[in-house]
Amino acid sequence: MGKNVAQKLIDSHLVSGEAAQGKEVNVRIDQTITQDATGTMAYLQFEAMGVPRVRTKLSVSYVDHNTLQYGGFENADDHRFLQTLASKYGIYFSRPGNGICHQVHLERFGVPGQTLLGSDSHTPTSGGVGMLAIGAGGLDVAVAMGGGAFSLTYPKVVLVNLKGKLKPWVSAKDVILELLRRMTVKGGVGKVIEYGGPGVASLLVPERATITNMGAELGATTSVFPSDEVTKEFLKAQGRAKDWIELVADADAKYDERIDIDLAKLEPMIARPHMPDSVCKVSEIEGMKVDQVCVGSCTNSSYRDLMVVSDVFKKGKHKVHPEVSMTISPGSKQVLDMLSLNKGLSHLIEAGARILEATCGPCIGNGQSPPSAGVSLRTFNRNFEGRSGTKDGKVYLCSPEAAAAAAIYGVVTDPRKLGKYPRIAQPKRFLVDDSMVVPPAKDPSKVQIVRGPNIQPLPKAAPLGASLKGKVLIKLGDNITTDHITPAGTWLKYRSNVPKYSESVFSQIDAKFHEKAKAAGGGFVIGGENYGQGSSREHAALCPMYLGIKAIIAKSFARIHKDNLVNFGILPLTFENPADYDAIADGDALEMPGIQDALKSNGTVVLKDITNGKEFKLKHGYSPRQVDTILAGGTLNYTTMKA
Ligand code: MIC
Ligand code: SF4
C-alpha cells in the first residue's frame, strides 16, 4: 500500500515499535535545535548524561528569545554558558541577532526527508521543507542529542487538500487561521497535518512554513508539506541545492481524515482575544480602533512577508497612523540585510514603523506590551491572555497584509481595500552569510564552559511512593496554557534558575500559589480540557515539580506538556468520566491509594476525595516506558537507574 509523506518520514526513521496508529514508536533524530529560553535546561540535562559530543547529524543552539538583558546579568551569562557549551559538545551556535530559530533553520539548515527535534513548540516550521519537525521538552531534545530515539504515538494523518490559488491580499496566514477556525486549538492532538493537492504548488516555502508553524496551535504532533520543485527552488536560492530530495505522497496513499480548502475562496481572517482559534473574517470586525500593530515572529517574518508590508508603504504612499505604534521584527539577519539593501527597510522607517531586533521580542512579552485595555494586531501565532505583558491587552492575530492595513488607518481594515497587490517573487538568490553561526571547537578539551550565578542545578524528583495524598491546590478551567503555568515576559530571565522561576507558577491566577504549594508540602492540580497547551517549555512541569505537585488531574492534555510532566515525574491523569471534574472542589483532600500497583498492572487509578467521601476513576494511558519513568521519579532518574 502506498504511503503519505508523514508515514514515509516516520517509517524511514523507525528504530523500534510497531508502525500502527496509536502505538508508541521510537524514531531516530537527525537534527536538533534549542533556543536560549529552553536551551540552558536542555544542556544541563545533556551534560548530566555524560555524552562527550552530540551524536546527531546537526545540532544548533539559537539565541533569540531572551535578548533584552534588562535589569541584570542573567541573560548575558546564560548566553555565555550556551556558547561555550555548544563549542565543547559539537553544537553550532547561532548568535543573538542572527534571527529567530525557526526562520533561520528553515533558511539555512532544514533538509527534506530528515527528522528535526526542537525544544520549542514551533519547530514544525521546518515541515515547510518536507522535514518531520517536532517540538518537545528540553529533556527529550537532550536525549536526542545524545543519540537516543524520540518516542511518539504513531499519529493519524490528516490530508489538507488545497486547490486553487490565493486571491490578492489573502495569504498563508489566512489558510492556517481558517484551519484553526474549523479544527480548534485541540483539533490536531494525536495527528500530523499533511498538505497536498494541486494548490500546494502555488505556495512558496516561506508561505508553507507560516502554515506548518501555526499547526502548533492546532495541538498537532507536526505539520508537513511535500518536498517538490518549489522546495528545490527555495533551497537553490539559499545556495543549498544539494540538500534537496523529492518527497511526495504515493498516488495510492491513504489518510485518516481529509479537509478540503479552496484557496481562491479564502478571505482575510483574524483571531480574536484570547485564543488562536477564535477566528472570524477581518471584514466582520472592521472599524475597531487599533493601538498597536506588530509584524514579525516565527510565523510571519520572512523576506516575502516584510516586503509585502514595506511595499504598502513604498515611496511615502502611506504613513503609520498617528495613534498606532507599529513594530517590525525581522525573522533573520538574512531578511533584515536583504531588506536594507533593497530599500525595503527605508520605506518602513520613513512610514514611521519602529524597527526591532531579529528576535522573538513582543511575541513572548519581551517589550512592546500594549497599553491598558489596548488593541494589538499581531502577525504572531499566540494571543493567550496576558502573554503580551498587559493583563487586559487584547491581542488579535492576522496576516502581514491585514496588519499593514490597520497600521495605516488606525482601525481594523480589510486589506483588499489597499489597491494593487504587491506580489513578491522569491529572490533568485538569497543573501547568504552564515558568519553569525559559530561552529563548534575542533579541540573540545581546550573549551571551558562558563557558568554565571543564574544557572542553578537541576532539581530532581523522588521516586513515586506507594500512594499519593494531598490537597487540591488550584482548580482550573479548559485550555490552560503553559503561559498560565509558568509565564514568560519579565520572568524569562529566570529560565536557568528553577527555585526563582517557581515563584511564577500560576502567578497570573493566584500570586501566592507558590507559597501555598510549599506550605502544603505539594498537592494536586485539577484542570479541564487541553491542559498545558501552547509552548514546549518544560519549566511548566519542572517548576510545579519543584513546588511538590504530584499529579495533574484533567479532562485532557496537550501532547508536549503531557510528555514533559512524565519526564519530571508528575502524573498526568484524566477522568474516566469527565463529569467527575465538577464533583471535586478547590481545597479538597485527595488520596490515590495503591497508585504504584495501578500503574504497574495498567489498571484504573482510584481517586478518593476524602473531603466529600466520593470516589472517582482515572485513566493514564502511559506506555510501559512511561510507567517506568513515573515510578522512577522522572526521566533523569530512570536513565540513571537503567545505566
Ligand atoms: C512560545 O512561543 O511560547 C515559546 C516561548 O517559543 C515557547 C518556548 C519557551 O517557552 O521557551 C514554545 O513555543 O515552545
Ligand atoms: Fe519566538 Fe514567538 Fe516563535 Fe515562540 S512563537 S519561537 S516566542 S517568535
Coordinates of C-alpha atoms and ligand atoms in Angstrom, one line a residue, residues 35 64-65 100-102 120-122 213 297-299 359-360 363-364 380-382 387, ligand 2:
Q35 CA 16.7 28.2 21.9
D64 CA 16.6 34.5 20.0
H65 CA 14.1 34.7 23.0
I100 CA 14.6 33.5 15.2
C101 CA 15.5 29.8 15.4
H102 CA 12.7 28.6 13.2
D120 CA 10.3 24.9 21.0
S121 CA 6.7 24.1 20.0
H122 CA 7.0 25.9 16.7
N213 CA 4.4 26.9 12.1
S297 CA 7.5 36.3 15.0
C298 CA 8.5 32.9 13.6
T299 CA 5.1 32.8 11.8
T359 CA 14.3 38.1 17.6
C360 CA 11.0 36.9 19.2
C363 CA 5.7 37.7 20.8
I364 CA 7.0 36.4 24.1
F380 CA 2.1 36.2 15.5
N381 CA 0.8 32.8 16.5
R382 CA -0.4 33.2 20.1
R387 CA 1.1 36.8 27.2
Ligands
SF4_2 FE1 9.6 33.1 19.4 FE2 7.1 33.7 19.3 FE3 8.0 31.9 17.7 FE4 7.8 31.3 20.3 S1 6.1 31.8 18.9 S2 9.6 30.9 18.9 S3 8.3 33.3 21.2 S4 8.6 34.1 17.7

